[in-house]
Short mmCIF file of C-alpha atoms in Angstrom, two decimals:
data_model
loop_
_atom_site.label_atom_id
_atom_site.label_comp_id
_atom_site.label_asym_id
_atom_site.label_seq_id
_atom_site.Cartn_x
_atom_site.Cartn_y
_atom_site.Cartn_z
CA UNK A 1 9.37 17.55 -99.75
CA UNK A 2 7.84 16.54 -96.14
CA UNK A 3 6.53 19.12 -93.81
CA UNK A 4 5.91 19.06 -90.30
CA UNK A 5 4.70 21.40 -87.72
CA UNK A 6 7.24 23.67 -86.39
CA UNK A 7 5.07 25.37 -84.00
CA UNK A 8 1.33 25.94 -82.85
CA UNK A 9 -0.43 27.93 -80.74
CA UNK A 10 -4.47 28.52 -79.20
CA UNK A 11 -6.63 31.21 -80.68
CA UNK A 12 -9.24 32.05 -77.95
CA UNK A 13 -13.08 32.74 -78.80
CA UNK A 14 -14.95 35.30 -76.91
CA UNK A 15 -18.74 35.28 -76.78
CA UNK A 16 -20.61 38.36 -75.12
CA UNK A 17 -23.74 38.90 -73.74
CA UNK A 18 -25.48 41.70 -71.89
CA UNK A 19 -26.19 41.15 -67.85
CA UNK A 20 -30.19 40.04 -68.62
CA UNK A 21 -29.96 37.21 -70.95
CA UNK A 22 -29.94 33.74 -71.18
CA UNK A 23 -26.28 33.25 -71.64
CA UNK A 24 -25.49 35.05 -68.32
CA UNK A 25 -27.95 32.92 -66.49
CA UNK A 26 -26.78 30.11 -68.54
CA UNK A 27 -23.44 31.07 -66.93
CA UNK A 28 -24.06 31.60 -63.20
CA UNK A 29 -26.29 28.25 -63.38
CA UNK A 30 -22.87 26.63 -64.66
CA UNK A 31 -20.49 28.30 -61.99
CA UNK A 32 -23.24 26.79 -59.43
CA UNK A 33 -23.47 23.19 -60.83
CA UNK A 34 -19.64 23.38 -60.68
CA UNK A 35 -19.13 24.79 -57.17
CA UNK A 36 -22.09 23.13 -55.18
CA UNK A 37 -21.95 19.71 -56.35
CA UNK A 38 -18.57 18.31 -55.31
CA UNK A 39 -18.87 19.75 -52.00
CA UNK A 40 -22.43 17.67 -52.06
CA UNK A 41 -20.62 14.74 -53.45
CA UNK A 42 -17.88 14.90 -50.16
CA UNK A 43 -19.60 15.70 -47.66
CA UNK A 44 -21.90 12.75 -48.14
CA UNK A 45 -19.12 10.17 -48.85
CA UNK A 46 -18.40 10.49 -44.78
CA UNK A 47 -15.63 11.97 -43.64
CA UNK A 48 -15.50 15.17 -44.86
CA UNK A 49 -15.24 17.37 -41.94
CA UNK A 50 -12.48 15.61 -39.36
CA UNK A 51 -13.73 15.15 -35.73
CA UNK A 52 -10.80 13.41 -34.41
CA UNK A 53 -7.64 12.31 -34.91
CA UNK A 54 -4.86 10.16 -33.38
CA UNK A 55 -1.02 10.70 -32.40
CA UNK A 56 1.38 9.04 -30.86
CA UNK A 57 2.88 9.61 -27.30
CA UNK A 58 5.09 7.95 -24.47
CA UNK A 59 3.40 9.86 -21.06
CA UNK A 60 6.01 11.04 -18.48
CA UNK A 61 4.92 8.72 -15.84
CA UNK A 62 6.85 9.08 -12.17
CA UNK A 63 6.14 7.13 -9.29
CA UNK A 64 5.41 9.33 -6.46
CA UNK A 65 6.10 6.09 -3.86
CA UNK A 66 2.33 6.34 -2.20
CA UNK A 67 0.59 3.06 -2.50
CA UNK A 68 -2.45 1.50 -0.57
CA UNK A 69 -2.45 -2.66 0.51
CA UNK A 70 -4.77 -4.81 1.16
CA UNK A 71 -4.80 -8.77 2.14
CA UNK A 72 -7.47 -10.78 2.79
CA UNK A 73 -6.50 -13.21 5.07
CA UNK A 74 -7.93 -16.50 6.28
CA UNK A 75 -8.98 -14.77 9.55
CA UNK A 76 -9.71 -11.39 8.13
CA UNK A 77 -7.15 -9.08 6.45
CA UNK A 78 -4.15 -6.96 7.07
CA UNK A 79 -3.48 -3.70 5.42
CA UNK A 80 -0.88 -1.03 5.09
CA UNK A 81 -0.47 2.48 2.86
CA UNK A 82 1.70 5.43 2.86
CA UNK A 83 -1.06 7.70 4.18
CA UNK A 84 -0.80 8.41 7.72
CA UNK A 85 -4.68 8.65 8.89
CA UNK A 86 -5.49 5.33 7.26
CA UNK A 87 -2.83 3.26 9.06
CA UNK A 88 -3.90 4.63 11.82
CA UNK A 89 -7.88 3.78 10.96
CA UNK A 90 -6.46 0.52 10.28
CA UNK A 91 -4.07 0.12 13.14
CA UNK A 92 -5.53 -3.13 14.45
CA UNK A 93 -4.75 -4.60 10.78
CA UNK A 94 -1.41 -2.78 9.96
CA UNK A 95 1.47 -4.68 9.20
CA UNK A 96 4.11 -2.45 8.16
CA UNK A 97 5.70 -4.09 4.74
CA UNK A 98 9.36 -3.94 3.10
CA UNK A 99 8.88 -1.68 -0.05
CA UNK A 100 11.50 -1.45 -2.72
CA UNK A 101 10.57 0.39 -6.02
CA UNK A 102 12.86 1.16 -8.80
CA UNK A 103 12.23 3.57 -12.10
CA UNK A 104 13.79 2.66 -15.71
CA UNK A 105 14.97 4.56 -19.11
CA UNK A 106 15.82 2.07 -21.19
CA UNK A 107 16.26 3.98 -24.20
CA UNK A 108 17.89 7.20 -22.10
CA UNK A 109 15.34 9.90 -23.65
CA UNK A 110 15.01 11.20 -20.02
CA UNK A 111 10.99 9.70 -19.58
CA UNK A 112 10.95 6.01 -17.07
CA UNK A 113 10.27 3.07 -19.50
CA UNK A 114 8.79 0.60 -16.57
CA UNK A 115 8.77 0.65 -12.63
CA UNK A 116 10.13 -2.47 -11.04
CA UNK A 117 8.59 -2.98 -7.17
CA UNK A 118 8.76 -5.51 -4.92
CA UNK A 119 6.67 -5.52 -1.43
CA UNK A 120 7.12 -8.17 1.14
CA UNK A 121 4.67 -9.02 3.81
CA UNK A 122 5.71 -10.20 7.49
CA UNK A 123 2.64 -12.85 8.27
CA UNK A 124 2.13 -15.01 11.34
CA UNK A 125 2.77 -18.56 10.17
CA UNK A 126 -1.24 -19.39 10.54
CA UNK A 127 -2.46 -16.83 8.69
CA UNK A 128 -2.92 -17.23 4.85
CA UNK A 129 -3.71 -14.74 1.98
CA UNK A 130 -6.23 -15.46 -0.68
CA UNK A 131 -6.56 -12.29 -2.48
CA UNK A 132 -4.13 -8.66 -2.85
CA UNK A 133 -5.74 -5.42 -3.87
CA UNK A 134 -2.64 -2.69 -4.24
CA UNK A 135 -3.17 0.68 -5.88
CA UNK A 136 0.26 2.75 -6.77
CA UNK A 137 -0.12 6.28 -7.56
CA UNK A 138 1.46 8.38 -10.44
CA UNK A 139 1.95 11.44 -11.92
CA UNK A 140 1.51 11.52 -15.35
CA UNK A 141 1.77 13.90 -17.93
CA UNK A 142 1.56 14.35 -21.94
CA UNK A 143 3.58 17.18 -23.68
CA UNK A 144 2.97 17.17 -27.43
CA UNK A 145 -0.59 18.52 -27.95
CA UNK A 146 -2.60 18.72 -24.67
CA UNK A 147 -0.25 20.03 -21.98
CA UNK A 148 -2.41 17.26 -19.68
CA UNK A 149 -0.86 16.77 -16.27
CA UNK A 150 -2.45 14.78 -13.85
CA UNK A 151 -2.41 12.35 -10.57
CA UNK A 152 -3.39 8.62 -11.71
CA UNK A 153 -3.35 5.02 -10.21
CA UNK A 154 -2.54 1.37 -11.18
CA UNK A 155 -4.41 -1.07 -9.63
CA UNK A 156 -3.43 -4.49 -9.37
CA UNK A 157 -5.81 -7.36 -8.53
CA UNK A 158 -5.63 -11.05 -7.60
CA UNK A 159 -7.56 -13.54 -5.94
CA UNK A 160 -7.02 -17.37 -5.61
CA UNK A 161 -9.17 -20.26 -4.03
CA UNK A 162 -5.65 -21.47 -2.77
CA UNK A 163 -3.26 -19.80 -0.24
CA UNK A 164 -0.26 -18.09 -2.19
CA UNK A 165 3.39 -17.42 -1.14
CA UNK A 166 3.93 -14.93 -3.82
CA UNK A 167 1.88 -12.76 -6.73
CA UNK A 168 3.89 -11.36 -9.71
CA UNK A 169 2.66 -9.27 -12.10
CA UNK A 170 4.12 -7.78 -15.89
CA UNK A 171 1.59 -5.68 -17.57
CA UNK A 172 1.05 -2.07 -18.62
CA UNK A 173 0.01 1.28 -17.24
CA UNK A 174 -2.33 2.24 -20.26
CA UNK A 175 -4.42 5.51 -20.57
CA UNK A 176 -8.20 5.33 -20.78
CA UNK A 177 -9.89 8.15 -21.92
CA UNK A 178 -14.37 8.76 -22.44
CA UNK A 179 -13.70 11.31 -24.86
CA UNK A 180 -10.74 13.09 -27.23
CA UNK A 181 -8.60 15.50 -25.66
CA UNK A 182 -8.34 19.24 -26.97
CA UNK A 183 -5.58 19.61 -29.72
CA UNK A 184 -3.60 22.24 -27.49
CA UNK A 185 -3.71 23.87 -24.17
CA UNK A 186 -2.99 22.98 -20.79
CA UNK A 187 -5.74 20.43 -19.20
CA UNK A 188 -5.26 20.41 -15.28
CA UNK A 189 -8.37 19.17 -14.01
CA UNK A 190 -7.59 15.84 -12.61
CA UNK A 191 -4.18 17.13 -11.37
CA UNK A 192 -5.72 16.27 -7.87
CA UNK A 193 -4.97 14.03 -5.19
CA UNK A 194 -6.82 10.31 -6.21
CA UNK A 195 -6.66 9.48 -2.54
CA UNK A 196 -7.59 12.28 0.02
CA UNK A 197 -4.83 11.77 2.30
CA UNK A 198 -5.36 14.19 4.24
CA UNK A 199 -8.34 12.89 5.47
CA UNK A 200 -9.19 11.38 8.79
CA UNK A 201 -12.57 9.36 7.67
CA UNK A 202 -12.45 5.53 6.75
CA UNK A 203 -15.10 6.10 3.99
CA UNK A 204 -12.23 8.04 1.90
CA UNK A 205 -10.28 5.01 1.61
CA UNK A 206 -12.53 2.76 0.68
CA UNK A 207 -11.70 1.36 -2.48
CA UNK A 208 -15.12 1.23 -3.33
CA UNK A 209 -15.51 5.27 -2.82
CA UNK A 210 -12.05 5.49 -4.52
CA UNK A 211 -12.75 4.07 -7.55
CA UNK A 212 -16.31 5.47 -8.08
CA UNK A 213 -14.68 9.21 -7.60
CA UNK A 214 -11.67 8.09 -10.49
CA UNK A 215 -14.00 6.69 -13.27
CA UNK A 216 -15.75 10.17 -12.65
CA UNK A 217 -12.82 11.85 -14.91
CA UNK A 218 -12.52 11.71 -19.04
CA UNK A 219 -9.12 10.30 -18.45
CA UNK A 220 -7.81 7.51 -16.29
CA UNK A 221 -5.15 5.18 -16.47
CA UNK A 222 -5.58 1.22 -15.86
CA UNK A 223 -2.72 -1.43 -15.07
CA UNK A 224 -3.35 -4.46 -17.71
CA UNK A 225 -1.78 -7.78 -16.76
CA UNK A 226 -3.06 -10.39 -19.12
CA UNK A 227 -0.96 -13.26 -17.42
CA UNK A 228 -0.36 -12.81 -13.13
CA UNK A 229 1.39 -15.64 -11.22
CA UNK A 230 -0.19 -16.78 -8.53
CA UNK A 231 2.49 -18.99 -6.63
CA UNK A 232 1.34 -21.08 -3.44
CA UNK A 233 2.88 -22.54 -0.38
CA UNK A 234 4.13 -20.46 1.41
CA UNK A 235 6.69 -21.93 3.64
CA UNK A 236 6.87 -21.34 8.06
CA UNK A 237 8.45 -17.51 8.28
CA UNK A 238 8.58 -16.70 5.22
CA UNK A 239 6.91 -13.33 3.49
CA UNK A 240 4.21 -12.95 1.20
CA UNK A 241 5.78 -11.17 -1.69
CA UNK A 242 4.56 -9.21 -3.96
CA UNK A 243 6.13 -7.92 -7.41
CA UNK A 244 6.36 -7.15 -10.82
CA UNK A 245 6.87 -4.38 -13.39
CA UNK A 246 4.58 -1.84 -14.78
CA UNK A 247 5.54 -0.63 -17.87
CA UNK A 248 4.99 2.90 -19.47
CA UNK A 249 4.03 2.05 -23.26
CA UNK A 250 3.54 4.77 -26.00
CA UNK A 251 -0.45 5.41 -26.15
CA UNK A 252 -2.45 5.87 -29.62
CA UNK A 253 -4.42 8.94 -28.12
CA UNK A 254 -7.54 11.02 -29.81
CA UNK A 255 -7.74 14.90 -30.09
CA UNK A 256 -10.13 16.84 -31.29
CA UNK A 257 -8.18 18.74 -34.52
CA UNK A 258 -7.92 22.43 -35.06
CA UNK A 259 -9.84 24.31 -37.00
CA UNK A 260 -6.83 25.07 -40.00
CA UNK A 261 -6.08 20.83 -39.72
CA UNK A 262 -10.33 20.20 -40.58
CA UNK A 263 -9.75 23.11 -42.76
CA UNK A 264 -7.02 21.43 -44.75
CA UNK A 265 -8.58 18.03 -45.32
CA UNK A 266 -11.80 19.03 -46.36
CA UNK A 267 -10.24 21.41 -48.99
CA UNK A 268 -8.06 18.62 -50.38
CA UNK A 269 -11.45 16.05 -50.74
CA UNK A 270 -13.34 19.08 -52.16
CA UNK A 271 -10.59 20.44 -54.65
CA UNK A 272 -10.03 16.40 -56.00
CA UNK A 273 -13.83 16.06 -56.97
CA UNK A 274 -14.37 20.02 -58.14
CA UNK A 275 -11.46 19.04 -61.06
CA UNK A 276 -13.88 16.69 -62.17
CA UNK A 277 -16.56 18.78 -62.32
CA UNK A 278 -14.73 21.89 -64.31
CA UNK A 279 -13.64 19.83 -66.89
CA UNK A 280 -16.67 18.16 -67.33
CA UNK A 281 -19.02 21.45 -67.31
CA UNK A 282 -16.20 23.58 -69.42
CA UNK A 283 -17.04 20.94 -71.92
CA UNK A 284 -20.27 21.41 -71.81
CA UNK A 285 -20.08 25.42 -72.08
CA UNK A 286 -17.81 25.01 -74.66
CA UNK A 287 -20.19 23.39 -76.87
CA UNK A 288 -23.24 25.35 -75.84
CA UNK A 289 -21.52 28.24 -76.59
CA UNK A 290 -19.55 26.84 -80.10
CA UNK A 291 -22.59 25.60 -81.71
CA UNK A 292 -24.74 28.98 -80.78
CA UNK A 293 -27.36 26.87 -78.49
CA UNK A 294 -26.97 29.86 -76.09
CA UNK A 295 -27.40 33.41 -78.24
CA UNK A 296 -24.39 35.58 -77.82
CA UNK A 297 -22.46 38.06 -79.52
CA UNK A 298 -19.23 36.38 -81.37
CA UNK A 299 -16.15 38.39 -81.65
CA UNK A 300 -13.65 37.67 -83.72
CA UNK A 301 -10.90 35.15 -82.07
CA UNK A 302 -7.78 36.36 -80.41
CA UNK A 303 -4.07 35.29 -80.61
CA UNK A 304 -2.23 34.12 -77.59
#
């Protein structure tokens, strides 16, 4: 007749030892090799504490209608802005321009996609631009880990060897930053006015003194237009026009993690090398312990 096994089960084998001998060294040297090492092993692999992460956000950008214009001209160069004291710095240059701006939602989750504008400039038929500098200003504000709110600027660019009717631009209002922003909290420091316009000195509008004061903060925004048109003759009467759209993309943007997050991740890359390591050493107790190379005191096995 055939047998087979019906059912099995371990017998555990105790060994003792008093606190002062070699087996409970032997011991607390194996708990260490088991412990220490795989924390060794990670932390010099890279990575093991996290410094920064990345998410994923669309900003709440609004156009707060304040801009700043500047032509240079074959003669010279006209200029116009929403603030008060520097038209009136700039009086002998000020044309006053046509400004239409319009704000987007494509997708209807209550945050503007893009900002369509369109500025046209009355010129005298003799004079002729060669170059536009025009900063817009925005609020802008992220909501899903660093409550950041803040006042920032596009600036848009062009120059040309030849004349030009019109300048259009398409690019995007992306968010530059020197270093990660905190994980949580409410960041307020740049909520502040990029131009002063309440001043009454020309040295505050000066783009030059502008931008020096913005690339001062940890985080800026920049308008990117990898392809402007530059169109040319510009017929008797008619305006130089400017326009475009500046769209509001969803930003990649670093944080420095929490302590539970670095927390987390290092205990996962620990636990996944320290299973190595207990099986490996258990083995080797096992057999120190089975064959007697460590004196202790057998008992006689248990049931489970």
């Amino acid at each position: 007749m055939a047998v087979y096994e019906v059912y099995s089960h371990p017998i555990q084998q105790r060994y003792k030892s008093s606190f002062c001998t070699k087996a409970s060294v032997f011991i607390i040297v194996m708990f260490l090799l088991t412990s220490i090492p795989p924390f060794l092993v990670t932390y010099s692999s890279q990575g093991f504490w996290i410094k920064e992460g990345v998410y994923r956000e669309q900003a709440e950008v609004d156009f707060k209608h304040e801009l700043l214009l500047i032509l240079e001209t074959s003669d010279s160069y006209i200029a116009w802005s929403t603030y008060e004291h520097f038209n009136v710095l700039e009086q002998s240059n000020l044309v006053v321009p046509i400004v239409k701006t319009r704000e987007e939602d494509n997708n209807m989750d209550g945050k503007a996609d893009k900002l369509h504008y369109n500025i046209k400039v009355p010129l005298l038929d003799t004079q002729q631009v060669f170059s536009v500098k025009l900063i817009l200003i925005f609020d802008y504000q992220l909501h899903r880990q660093t409550k950041l709110k803040m006042e920032s600027m596009a600036y848009i660019y062009h120059n040309s060897p030849i004349s030009g009717a019109e300048l259009i631009t398409d690019g995007e209002l992306q968010l530059r930053l020197k270093s990660p922003l905190a994980h949580k909290g409410s960041d307020v420091r740049y909520n502040v006015p990029v131009i002063n316009k309440e001043s009454i000195f020309s040295t505050d509008y000066q783009l030059k003194n502008i931008f020096s004061k913005y690339l001062e903060r940890n985080v800026t925004t920049s308008f990117v237009c990898e392809y402007p048109v530059w169109i040319a003759d510009r017929a008797t009467s008619q305006h130089f026009e400017i326009k475009g759209v500046i769209r509001y993309p969803q930003e990649l943007i670093p944080y420095i993690p929490g302590f539970w997050y670095v927390i987390k991740w290092g205990w996962i890359q620990y636990v996944s090398v320290l299973l190595i390591f207990i099986m490996i050493i258990g083995r080797l107790k096992t057999f120190a312990f089975q064959n007697q190379v460590i004196d202790s005191i057998v008992e006689k096995p248990l049931k489970k």
